[in-house]
Amino acid sequence: MRIAVVGANGRTGRLVVEQALARGHGVTALARQPQQSSRRDQRLTTVEVDVLDRGRVVDALSEVDAVISTLGIGTSREATVTYSQGTGNLLHAMGLHGTKRIVVVAASPVGPRQDQAAFDRYVVMPILERFFGATYQDMRRMEALLPESGTDWTSLRPPRLVEKPPVGGYRISPGRPLPKARTLTYADLATSLIDALNRDDLRRRAAYVAN
């Protein structure tokens, strides 16, 4: 299939592009600064797009079969609309083009607090919310858009992402947090995002993923 990878120059996005090409997929890589990418492949098309520019997003998503969004603002603590408005523009474009499958990245704290283990619920999550609450709020707004979109969506909620060699496997749980889920490598997240495209059990669901 041809996959649109949004945020293709980010740490996760670059790995999604590499792994998708290695699996034989065509890739349309969307990035604000595509000139930063040095990869050359006849199945790779790189497009300069600001995901907050709805018109440009509509143009970029023509002739793709699925979308993987790795949108992110890093460790910024500022209020943002990148996740919600950016994903809203992706969903709008997908509706115009008849594209049904989208997989997005959220984060484990985005899920319901009451589902977390007691230590996480009362200690870990309040600390994370204090520092990154604005990001999580926008991710929740993003996830709220998905069920109304008419797409076959999946939102993956990883824990802390780490820049380490891939473990070569991951755990995934639709709906419920994973026990002892502390980290996930960027490479294993990329793998899980591509795998999710063809998993019927993850369609129209949020899922927790971790090493």
C-alpha positions as CSV (number, residue, x, y, z in Angstrom):
1,M,0.0,0.0,0.0
2,R,1.0,3.7,-0.1
3,I,1.2,5.1,3.3
4,A,1.3,8.8,4.2
5,V,3.7,9.3,7.2
6,V,3.0,12.6,8.9
7,G,5.8,14.1,10.9
8,A,8.2,12.1,8.8
9,N,11.3,14.0,10.0
10,G,10.7,13.3,13.7
11,R,12.4,10.5,15.6
12,T,9.5,8.2,15.2
13,G,8.5,9.3,11.8
14,R,11.9,8.7,10.2
15,L,11.8,5.1,11.5
16,V,8.3,4.6,10.2
17,V,9.4,5.7,6.8
18,E,12.5,3.4,6.9
19,Q,10.5,0.4,8.1
20,A,7.6,0.9,5.7
21,L,10.0,1.1,2.7
22,A,11.8,-2.0,4.0
23,R,8.4,-3.9,4.0
24,G,7.8,-2.9,0.4
25,H,5.3,-0.1,0.9
26,G,5.2,3.1,-1.0
27,V,5.6,6.2,1.3
28,T,4.4,9.8,1.0
29,A,6.5,11.5,3.7
30,L,4.9,14.8,5.0
31,A,7.2,17.2,6.8
32,R,7.5,20.9,7.4
33,Q,11.1,20.8,6.4
34,P,11.5,17.9,4.0
35,Q,14.9,19.1,2.9
36,Q,16.3,17.7,6.1
37,S,15.7,14.1,4.8
38,S,18.6,12.6,2.9
39,R,16.9,9.3,2.1
40,R,16.4,8.5,-1.6
41,D,14.1,5.7,-2.8
42,Q,11.9,5.5,-5.9
43,R,9.0,4.5,-3.7
44,L,9.4,7.5,-1.5
45,T,7.8,10.9,-2.2
46,T,8.6,13.7,0.2
47,V,6.1,16.7,0.5
48,E,6.6,19.9,2.4
49,V,3.5,20.3,4.4
50,D,2.5,22.2,7.6
51,V,-0.2,19.9,9.0
52,L,-2.1,23.0,10.3
53,D,-2.5,24.2,6.6
54,R,-5.7,22.3,5.6
55,G,-5.4,23.0,1.9
56,R,-1.9,21.7,1.7
57,V,-2.9,18.6,3.7
58,V,-5.7,17.9,1.3
59,D,-3.3,18.0,-1.7
60,A,-0.7,15.9,0.1
61,L,-3.1,13.0,1.0
62,S,-4.3,12.3,-2.5
63,E,-3.6,8.8,-3.7
64,V,-2.7,7.3,-0.4
65,D,-4.2,4.1,1.1
66,A,-3.5,4.8,4.8
67,V,-2.1,7.5,7.1
68,I,0.3,7.1,10.0
69,S,0.5,10.3,12.1
70,T,3.6,10.7,14.3
71,L,2.8,14.3,15.1
72,G,4.6,15.6,18.1
73,I,5.9,18.7,19.9
74,G,8.6,16.9,21.9
75,T,9.0,18.0,25.5
76,S,7.5,21.4,25.0
77,R,5.1,22.4,27.9
78,E,3.4,25.1,25.9
79,A,-0.3,24.9,25.0
80,T,-0.7,23.4,21.6
81,V,-3.3,22.5,18.9
82,T,-0.9,20.5,16.8
83,Y,-2.5,17.2,17.7
84,S,-6.1,18.2,17.5
85,Q,-6.1,20.6,14.6
86,G,-3.5,18.7,12.7
87,T,-5.4,15.5,13.0
88,G,-8.6,17.3,12.2
89,N,-7.1,18.4,8.9
90,L,-5.9,14.9,8.2
91,L,-9.3,13.5,8.8
92,H,-10.9,16.2,6.6
93,A,-8.5,15.3,3.8
94,M,-9.1,11.6,4.2
95,G,-12.9,12.2,4.0
96,L,-12.5,14.1,0.7
97,H,-10.3,11.4,-0.8
98,G,-12.1,8.3,0.6
99,T,-9.1,7.1,2.7
100,K,-10.3,5.1,5.6
101,R,-7.3,3.9,7.7
102,I,-5.4,6.1,10.1
103,V,-3.1,5.3,13.0
104,V,-2.0,8.1,15.4
105,V,0.3,8.4,18.4
106,A,-1.0,9.6,21.7
107,A,0.5,8.8,25.2
108,S,-0.4,6.5,28.0
109,P,-1.5,9.3,30.4
110,V,-4.2,10.3,27.9
111,G,-6.3,7.3,28.9
112,P,-8.7,7.4,31.8
113,R,-6.9,7.9,35.1
114,Q,-9.1,5.3,36.9
115,D,-7.8,2.6,34.6
116,Q,-4.2,3.0,35.8
117,A,-2.6,1.0,38.6
118,A,-2.8,2.8,42.0
119,F,0.8,4.0,42.1
120,D,0.5,5.4,38.6
121,R,-2.9,6.9,39.3
122,Y,-1.8,8.7,42.5
123,V,1.9,9.4,42.0
124,V,3.1,9.1,38.4
125,M,0.2,10.6,36.5
126,P,-0.2,13.8,38.6
127,I,3.5,14.6,38.1
128,L,3.3,14.0,34.4
129,E,0.1,16.1,34.1
130,R,1.9,19.0,36.0
131,F,4.6,19.2,33.4
132,F,2.9,18.0,30.2
133,G,-0.7,18.5,30.9
134,A,-1.2,20.9,27.9
135,T,0.1,18.2,25.5
136,Y,-2.1,15.5,27.0
137,Q,-5.2,17.8,26.8
138,D,-4.6,18.3,23.1
139,M,-4.1,14.6,22.6
140,R,-7.4,14.0,24.3
141,R,-9.0,16.5,21.9
142,M,-7.4,14.6,19.1
143,E,-8.7,11.2,20.3
144,A,-12.2,12.7,20.6
145,L,-12.2,13.6,16.9
146,L,-11.5,10.0,15.8
147,P,-14.8,8.2,16.5
148,E,-16.7,11.0,14.8
149,S,-14.6,10.8,11.6
150,G,-16.0,7.8,9.9
151,T,-12.5,6.3,9.5
152,D,-11.0,3.0,10.7
153,W,-8.8,4.7,13.3
154,T,-6.4,3.5,15.9
155,S,-4.7,5.5,18.6
156,L,-1.6,4.0,20.2
157,R,-0.7,5.2,23.7
158,P,3.0,4.5,24.5
159,P,4.7,5.3,27.8
160,R,8.1,7.1,27.9
161,L,9.8,6.8,24.6
162,V,13.6,6.0,24.7
163,E,16.3,6.2,22.1
164,K,17.7,2.8,22.4
165,P,18.2,-0.2,20.1
166,P,14.9,-1.9,19.4
167,V,13.9,-4.7,21.7
168,G,12.4,-6.5,18.7
169,G,9.0,-6.9,20.2
170,Y,6.3,-5.0,22.0
171,R,3.2,-5.6,24.1
172,I,-0.1,-4.1,23.1
173,S,-3.4,-4.0,24.9
174,P,-6.6,-2.5,23.4
175,G,-8.5,-0.5,26.0
176,R,-6.6,-1.3,29.2
177,P,-3.1,-0.1,30.5
178,L,-0.3,-2.7,30.4
179,P,1.3,-3.7,33.7
180,K,4.9,-2.5,34.3
181,A,4.7,-0.4,31.1
182,R,7.5,2.1,31.6
183,T,9.3,2.6,28.3
184,L,9.1,1.8,24.6
185,T,11.9,2.3,22.1
186,Y,11.2,4.6,19.1
187,A,12.0,1.8,16.7
188,D,9.5,-0.6,18.4
189,L,6.9,2.2,18.4
190,A,7.4,2.6,14.6
191,T,7.0,-1.2,14.2
192,S,3.8,-1.2,16.1
193,L,2.3,1.7,14.1
194,I,2.9,-0.1,10.8
195,D,1.7,-3.4,12.2
196,A,-1.5,-1.7,13.4
197,L,-2.6,-0.9,9.9
198,N,-3.5,-4.5,9.3
199,R,-4.9,-5.4,12.7
200,D,-8.6,-5.7,12.7
201,D,-8.7,-6.0,16.5
202,L,-7.3,-2.4,16.8
203,R,-9.7,-0.7,14.4
204,R,-11.7,2.1,16.1
205,R,-9.9,1.6,19.3
206,A,-7.2,3.1,21.5
207,A,-4.5,0.7,22.6
208,Y,-1.6,0.9,25.1
209,V,1.7,-0.3,23.7
210,A,5.1,-0.8,25.6
211,N,8.2,-3.0,25.6
